[in-house]
mmCIF file of N, CA, C and O in Angstrom:
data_model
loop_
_atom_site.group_PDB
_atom_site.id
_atom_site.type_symbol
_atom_site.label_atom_id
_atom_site.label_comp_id
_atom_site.label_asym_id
_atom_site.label_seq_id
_atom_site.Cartn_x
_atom_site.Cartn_y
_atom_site.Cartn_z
ATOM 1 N N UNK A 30 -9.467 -1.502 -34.890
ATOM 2 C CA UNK A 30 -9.026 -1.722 -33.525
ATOM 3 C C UNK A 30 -7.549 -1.374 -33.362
ATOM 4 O O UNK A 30 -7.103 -0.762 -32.392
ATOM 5 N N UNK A 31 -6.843 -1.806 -34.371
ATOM 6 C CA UNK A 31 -5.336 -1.571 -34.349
ATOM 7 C C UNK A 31 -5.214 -0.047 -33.771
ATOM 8 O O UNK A 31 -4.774 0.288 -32.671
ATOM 9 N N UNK A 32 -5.625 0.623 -34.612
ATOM 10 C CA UNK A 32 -5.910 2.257 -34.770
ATOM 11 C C UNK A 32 -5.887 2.688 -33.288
ATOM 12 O O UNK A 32 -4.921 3.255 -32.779
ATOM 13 N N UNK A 33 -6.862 2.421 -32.728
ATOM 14 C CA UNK A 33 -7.046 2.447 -31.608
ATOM 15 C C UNK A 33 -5.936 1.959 -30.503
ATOM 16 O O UNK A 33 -5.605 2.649 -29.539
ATOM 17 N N UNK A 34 -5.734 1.451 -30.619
ATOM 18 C CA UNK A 34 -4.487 0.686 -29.812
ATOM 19 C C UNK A 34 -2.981 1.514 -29.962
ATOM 20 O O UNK A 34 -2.102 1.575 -29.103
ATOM 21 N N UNK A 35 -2.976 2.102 -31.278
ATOM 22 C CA UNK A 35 -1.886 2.593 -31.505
ATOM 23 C C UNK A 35 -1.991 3.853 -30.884
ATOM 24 O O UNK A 35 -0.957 4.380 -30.473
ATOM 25 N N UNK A 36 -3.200 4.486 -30.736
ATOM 26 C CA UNK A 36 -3.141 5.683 -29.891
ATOM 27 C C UNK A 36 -3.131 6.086 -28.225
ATOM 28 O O UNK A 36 -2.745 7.026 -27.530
ATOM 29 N N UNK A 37 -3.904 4.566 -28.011
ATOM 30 C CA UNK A 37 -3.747 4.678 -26.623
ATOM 31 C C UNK A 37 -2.218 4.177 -26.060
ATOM 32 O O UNK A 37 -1.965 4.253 -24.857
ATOM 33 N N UNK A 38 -1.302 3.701 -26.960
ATOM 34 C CA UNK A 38 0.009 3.392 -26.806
ATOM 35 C C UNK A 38 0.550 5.057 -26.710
ATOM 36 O O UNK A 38 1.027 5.509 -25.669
ATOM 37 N N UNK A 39 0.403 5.799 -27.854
ATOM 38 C CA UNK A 39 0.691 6.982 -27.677
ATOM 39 C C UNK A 39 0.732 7.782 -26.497
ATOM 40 O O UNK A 39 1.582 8.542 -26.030
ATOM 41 N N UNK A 40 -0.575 7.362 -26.079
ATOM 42 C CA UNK A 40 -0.697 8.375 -24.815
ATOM 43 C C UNK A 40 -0.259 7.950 -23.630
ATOM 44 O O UNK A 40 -0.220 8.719 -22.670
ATOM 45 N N UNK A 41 0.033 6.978 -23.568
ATOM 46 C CA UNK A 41 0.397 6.141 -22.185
ATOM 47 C C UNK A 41 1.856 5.466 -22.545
ATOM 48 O O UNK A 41 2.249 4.388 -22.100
ATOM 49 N N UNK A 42 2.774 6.565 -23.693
ATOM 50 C CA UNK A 42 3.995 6.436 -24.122
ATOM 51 C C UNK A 42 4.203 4.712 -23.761
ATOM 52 O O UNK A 42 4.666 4.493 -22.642
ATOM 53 N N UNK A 43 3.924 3.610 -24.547
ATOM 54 C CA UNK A 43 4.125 2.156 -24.344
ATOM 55 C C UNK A 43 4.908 2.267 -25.337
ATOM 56 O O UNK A 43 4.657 3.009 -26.287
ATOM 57 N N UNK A 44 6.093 1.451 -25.238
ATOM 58 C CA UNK A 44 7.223 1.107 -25.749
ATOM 59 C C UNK A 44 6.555 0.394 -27.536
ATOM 60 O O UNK A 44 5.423 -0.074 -27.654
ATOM 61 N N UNK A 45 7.511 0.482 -28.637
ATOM 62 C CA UNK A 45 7.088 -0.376 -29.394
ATOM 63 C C UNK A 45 6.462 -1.956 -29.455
ATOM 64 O O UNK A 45 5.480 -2.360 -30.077
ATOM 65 N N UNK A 46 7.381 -2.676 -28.596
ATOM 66 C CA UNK A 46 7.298 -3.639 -27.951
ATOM 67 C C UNK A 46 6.384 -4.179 -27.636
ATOM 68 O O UNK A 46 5.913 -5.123 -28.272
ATOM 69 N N UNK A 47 5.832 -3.647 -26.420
ATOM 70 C CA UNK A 47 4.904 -3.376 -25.701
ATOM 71 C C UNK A 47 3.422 -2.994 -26.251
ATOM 72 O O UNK A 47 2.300 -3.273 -25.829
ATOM 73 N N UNK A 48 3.861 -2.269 -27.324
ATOM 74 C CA UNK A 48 1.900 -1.831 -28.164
ATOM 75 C C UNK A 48 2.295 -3.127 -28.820
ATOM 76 O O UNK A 48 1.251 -3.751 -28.628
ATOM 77 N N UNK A 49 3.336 -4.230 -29.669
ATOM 78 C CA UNK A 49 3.185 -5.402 -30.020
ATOM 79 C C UNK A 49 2.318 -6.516 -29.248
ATOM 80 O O UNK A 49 1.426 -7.219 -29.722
ATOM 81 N N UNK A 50 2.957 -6.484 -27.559
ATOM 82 C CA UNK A 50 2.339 -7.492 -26.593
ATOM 83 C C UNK A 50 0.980 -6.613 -26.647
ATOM 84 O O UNK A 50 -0.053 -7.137 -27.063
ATOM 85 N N UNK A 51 1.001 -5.399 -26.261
ATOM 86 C CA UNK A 51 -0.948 -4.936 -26.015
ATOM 87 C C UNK A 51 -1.928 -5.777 -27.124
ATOM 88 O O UNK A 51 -2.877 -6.491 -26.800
ATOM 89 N N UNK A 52 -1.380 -5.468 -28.762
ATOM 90 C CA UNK A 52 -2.451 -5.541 -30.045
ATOM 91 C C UNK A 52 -2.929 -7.230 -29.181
ATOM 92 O O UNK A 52 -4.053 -7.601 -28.846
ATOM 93 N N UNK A 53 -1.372 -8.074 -29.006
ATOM 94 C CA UNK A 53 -2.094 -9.213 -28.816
ATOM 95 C C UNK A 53 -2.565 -9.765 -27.657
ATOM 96 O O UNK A 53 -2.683 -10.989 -27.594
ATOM 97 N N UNK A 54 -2.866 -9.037 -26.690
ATOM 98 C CA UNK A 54 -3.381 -9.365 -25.377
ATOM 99 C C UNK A 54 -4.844 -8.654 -25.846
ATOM 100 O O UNK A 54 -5.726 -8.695 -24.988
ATOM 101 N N UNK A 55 -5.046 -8.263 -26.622
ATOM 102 C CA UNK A 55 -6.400 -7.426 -26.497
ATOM 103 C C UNK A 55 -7.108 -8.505 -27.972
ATOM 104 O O UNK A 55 -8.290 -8.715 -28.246
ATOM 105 N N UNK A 56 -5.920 -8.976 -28.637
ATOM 106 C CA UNK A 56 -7.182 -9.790 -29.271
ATOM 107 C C UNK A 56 -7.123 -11.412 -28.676
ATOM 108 O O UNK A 56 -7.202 -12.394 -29.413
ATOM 109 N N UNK A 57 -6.930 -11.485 -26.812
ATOM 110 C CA UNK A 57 -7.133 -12.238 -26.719
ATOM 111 C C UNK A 57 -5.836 -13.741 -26.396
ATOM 112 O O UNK A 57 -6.170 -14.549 -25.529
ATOM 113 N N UNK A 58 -4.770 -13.917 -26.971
ATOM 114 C CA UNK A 58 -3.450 -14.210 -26.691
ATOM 115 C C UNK A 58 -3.410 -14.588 -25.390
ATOM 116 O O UNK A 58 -3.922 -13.868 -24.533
ATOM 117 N N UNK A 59 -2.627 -16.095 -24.982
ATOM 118 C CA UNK A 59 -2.192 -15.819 -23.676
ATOM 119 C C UNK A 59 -0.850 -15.774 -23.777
ATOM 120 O O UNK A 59 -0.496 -15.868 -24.952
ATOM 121 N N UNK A 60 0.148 -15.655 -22.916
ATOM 122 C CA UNK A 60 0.908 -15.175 -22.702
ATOM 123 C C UNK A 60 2.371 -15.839 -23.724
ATOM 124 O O UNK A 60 3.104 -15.113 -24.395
ATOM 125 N N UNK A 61 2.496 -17.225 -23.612
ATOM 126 C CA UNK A 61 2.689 -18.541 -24.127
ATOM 127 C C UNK A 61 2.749 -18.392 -25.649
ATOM 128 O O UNK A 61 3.655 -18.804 -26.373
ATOM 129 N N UNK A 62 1.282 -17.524 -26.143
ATOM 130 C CA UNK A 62 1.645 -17.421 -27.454
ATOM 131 C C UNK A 62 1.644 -16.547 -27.735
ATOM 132 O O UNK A 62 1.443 -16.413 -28.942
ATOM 133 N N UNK A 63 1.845 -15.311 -26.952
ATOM 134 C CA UNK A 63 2.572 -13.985 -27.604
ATOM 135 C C UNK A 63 3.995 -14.347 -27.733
ATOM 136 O O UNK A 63 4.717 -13.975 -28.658
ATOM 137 N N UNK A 64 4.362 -15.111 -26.731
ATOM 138 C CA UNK A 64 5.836 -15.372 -26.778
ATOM 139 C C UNK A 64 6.252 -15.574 -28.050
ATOM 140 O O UNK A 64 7.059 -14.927 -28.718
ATOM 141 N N UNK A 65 5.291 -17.034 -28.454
ATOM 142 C CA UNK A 65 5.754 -17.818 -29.794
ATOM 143 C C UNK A 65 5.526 -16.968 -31.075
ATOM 144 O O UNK A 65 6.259 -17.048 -32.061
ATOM 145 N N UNK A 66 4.337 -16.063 -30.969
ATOM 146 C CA UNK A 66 3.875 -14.944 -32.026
ATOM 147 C C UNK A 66 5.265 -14.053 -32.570
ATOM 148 O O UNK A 66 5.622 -13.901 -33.739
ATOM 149 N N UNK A 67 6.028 -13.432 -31.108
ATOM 150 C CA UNK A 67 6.875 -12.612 -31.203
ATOM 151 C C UNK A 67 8.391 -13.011 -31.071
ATOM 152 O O UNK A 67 9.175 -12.065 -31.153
ATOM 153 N N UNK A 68 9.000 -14.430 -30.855
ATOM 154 C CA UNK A 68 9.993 -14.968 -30.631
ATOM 155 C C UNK A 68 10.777 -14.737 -29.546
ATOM 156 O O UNK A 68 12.007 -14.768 -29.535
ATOM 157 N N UNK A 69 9.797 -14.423 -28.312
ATOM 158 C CA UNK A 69 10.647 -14.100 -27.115
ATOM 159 C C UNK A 69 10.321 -14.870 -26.171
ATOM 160 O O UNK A 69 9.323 -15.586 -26.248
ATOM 161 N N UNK A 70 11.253 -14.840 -24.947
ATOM 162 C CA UNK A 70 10.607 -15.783 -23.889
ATOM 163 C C UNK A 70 9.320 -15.079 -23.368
ATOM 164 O O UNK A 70 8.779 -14.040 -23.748
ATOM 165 N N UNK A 71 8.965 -16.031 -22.299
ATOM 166 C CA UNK A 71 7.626 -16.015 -21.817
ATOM 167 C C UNK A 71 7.981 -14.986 -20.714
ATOM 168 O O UNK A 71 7.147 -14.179 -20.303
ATOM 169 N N UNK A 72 9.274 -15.050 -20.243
ATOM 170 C CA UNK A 72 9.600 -14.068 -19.123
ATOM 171 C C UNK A 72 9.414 -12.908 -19.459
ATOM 172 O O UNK A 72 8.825 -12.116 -18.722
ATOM 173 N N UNK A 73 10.019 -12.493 -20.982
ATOM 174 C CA UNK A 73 9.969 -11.459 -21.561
ATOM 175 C C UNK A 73 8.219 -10.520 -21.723
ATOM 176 O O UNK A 73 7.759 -9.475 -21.264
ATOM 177 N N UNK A 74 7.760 -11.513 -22.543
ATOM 178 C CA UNK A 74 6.363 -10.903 -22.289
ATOM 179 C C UNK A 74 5.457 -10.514 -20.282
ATOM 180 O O UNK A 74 5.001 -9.445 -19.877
ATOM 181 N N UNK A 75 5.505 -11.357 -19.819
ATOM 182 C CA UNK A 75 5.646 -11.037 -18.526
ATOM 183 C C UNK A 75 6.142 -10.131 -17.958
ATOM 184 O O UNK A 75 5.665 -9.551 -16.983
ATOM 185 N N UNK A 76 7.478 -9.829 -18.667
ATOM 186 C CA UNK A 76 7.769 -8.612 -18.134
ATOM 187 C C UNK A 76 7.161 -7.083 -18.863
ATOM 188 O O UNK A 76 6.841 -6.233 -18.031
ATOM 189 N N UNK A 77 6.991 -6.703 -20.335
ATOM 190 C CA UNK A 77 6.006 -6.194 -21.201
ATOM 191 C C UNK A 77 4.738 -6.309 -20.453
ATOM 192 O O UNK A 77 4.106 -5.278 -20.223
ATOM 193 N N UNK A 78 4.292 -7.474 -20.042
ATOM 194 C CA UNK A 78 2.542 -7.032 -19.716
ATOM 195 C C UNK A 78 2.718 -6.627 -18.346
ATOM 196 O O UNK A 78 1.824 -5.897 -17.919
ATOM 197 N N UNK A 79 3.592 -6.903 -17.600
ATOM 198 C CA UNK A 79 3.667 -5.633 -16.192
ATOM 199 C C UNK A 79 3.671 -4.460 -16.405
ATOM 200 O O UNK A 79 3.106 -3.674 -15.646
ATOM 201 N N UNK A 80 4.175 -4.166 -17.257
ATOM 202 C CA UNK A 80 4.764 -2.668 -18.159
ATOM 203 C C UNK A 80 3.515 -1.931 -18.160
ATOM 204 O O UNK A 80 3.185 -0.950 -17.494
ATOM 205 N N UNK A 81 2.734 -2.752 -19.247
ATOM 206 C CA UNK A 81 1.579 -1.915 -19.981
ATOM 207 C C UNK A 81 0.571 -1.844 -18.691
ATOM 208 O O UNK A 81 0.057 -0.798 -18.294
ATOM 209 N N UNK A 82 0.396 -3.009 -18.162
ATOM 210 C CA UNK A 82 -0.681 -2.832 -16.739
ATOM 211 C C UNK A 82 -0.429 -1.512 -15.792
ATOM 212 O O UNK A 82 -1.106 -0.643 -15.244
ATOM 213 N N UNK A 83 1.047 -1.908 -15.939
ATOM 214 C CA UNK A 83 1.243 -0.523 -14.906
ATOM 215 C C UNK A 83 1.365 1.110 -15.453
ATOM 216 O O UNK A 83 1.625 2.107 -14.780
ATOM 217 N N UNK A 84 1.147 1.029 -16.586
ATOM 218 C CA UNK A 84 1.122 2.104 -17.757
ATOM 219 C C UNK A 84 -0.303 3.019 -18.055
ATOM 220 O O UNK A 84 -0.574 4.208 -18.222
ATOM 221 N N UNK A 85 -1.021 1.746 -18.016
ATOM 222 C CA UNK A 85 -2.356 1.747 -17.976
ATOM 223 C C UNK A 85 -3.295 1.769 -16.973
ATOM 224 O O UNK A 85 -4.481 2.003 -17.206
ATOM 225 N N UNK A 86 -2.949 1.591 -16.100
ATOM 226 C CA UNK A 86 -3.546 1.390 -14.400
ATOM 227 C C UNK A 86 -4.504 0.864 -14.822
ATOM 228 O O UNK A 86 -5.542 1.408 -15.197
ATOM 229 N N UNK A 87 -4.162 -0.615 -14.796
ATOM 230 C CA UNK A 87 -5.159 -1.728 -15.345
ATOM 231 C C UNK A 87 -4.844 -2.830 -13.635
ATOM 232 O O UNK A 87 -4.011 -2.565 -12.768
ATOM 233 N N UNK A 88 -5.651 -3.811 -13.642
ATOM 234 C CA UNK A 88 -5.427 -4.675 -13.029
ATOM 235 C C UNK A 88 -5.042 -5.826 -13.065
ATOM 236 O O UNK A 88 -4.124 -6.376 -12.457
ATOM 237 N N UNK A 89 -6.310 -6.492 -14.355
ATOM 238 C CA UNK A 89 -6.610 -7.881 -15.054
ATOM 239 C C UNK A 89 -6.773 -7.520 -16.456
ATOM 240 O O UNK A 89 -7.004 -6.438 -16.995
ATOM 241 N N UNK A 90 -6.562 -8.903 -16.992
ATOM 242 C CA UNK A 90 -6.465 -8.793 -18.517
ATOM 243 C C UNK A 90 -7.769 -8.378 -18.966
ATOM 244 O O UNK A 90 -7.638 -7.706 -19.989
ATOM 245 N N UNK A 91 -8.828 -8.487 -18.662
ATOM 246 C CA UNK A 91 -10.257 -8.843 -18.970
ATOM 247 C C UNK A 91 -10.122 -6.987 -18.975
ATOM 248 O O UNK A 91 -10.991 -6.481 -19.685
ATOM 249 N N UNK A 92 -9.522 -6.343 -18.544
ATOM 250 C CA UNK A 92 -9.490 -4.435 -18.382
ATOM 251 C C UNK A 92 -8.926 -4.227 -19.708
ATOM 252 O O UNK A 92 -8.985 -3.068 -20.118
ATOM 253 N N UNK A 93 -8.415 -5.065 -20.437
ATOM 254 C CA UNK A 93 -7.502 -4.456 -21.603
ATOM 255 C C UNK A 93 -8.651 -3.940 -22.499
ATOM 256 O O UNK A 93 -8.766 -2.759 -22.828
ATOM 257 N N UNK A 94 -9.583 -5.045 -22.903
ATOM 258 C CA UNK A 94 -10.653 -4.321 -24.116
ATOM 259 C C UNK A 94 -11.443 -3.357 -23.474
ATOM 260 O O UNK A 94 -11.797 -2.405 -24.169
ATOM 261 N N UNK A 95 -11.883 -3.401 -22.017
ATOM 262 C CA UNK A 95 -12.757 -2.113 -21.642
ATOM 263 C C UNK A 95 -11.588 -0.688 -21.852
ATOM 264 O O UNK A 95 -12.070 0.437 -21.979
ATOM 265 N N UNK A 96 -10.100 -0.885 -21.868
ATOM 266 C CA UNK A 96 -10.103 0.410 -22.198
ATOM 267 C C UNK A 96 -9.094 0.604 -23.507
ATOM 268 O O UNK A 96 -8.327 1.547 -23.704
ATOM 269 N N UNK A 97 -9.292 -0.436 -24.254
ATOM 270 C CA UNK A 97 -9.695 -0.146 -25.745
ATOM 271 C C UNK A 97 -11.207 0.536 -26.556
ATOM 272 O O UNK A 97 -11.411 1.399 -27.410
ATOM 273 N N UNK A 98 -11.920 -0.242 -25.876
ATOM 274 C CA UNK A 98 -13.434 0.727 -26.070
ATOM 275 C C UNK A 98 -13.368 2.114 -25.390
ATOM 276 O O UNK A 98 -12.998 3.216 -25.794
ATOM 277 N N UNK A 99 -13.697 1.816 -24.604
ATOM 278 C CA UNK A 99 -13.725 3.439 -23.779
ATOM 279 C C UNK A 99 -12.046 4.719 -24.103
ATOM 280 O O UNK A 99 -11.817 5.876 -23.753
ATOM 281 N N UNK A 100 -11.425 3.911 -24.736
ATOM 282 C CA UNK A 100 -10.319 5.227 -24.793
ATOM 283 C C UNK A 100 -9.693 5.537 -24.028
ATOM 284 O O UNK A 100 -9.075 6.548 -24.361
ATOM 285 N N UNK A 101 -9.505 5.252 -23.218
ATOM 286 C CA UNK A 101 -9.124 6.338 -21.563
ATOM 287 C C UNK A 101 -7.508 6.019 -21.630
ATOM 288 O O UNK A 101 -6.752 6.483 -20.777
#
């Protein structure tokens, strides 16, 4: 899955950062404990998962694994 993640970061140029907050929003993470996972505030990730949503032309979190499966 990582694998995967690391490429669709590629293509949708996501910051290092940012493929950090994706791996753990896609296995699931809420926001609270990506923070604590990664030692940043909660604002911080908040601001990262606007990033990738809007990177990704995603909507809701529940979109992250459909386009980990599907690739797109």
């Amino acid at each position: 899955m990582e694998k995967k993640i690391e490429k669709i970061a590629l293509k949708h140029e996501l910051t290092e950062r940012e493929t950090d907050v994706f791996l753990y929003l896609s296995k699931g993470y809420n926001n609270q404990k990506i923070a604590e996972e990664l030692f940043v505030s909660l604002n911080t990730i908040k601001f990262h998962t606007r990033n990738i949503y809007e990177k990704l032309d995603i909507k809701k979190r529940n979109e992250i694994n459909t386009r980990i499966l599907f690739n797109n």
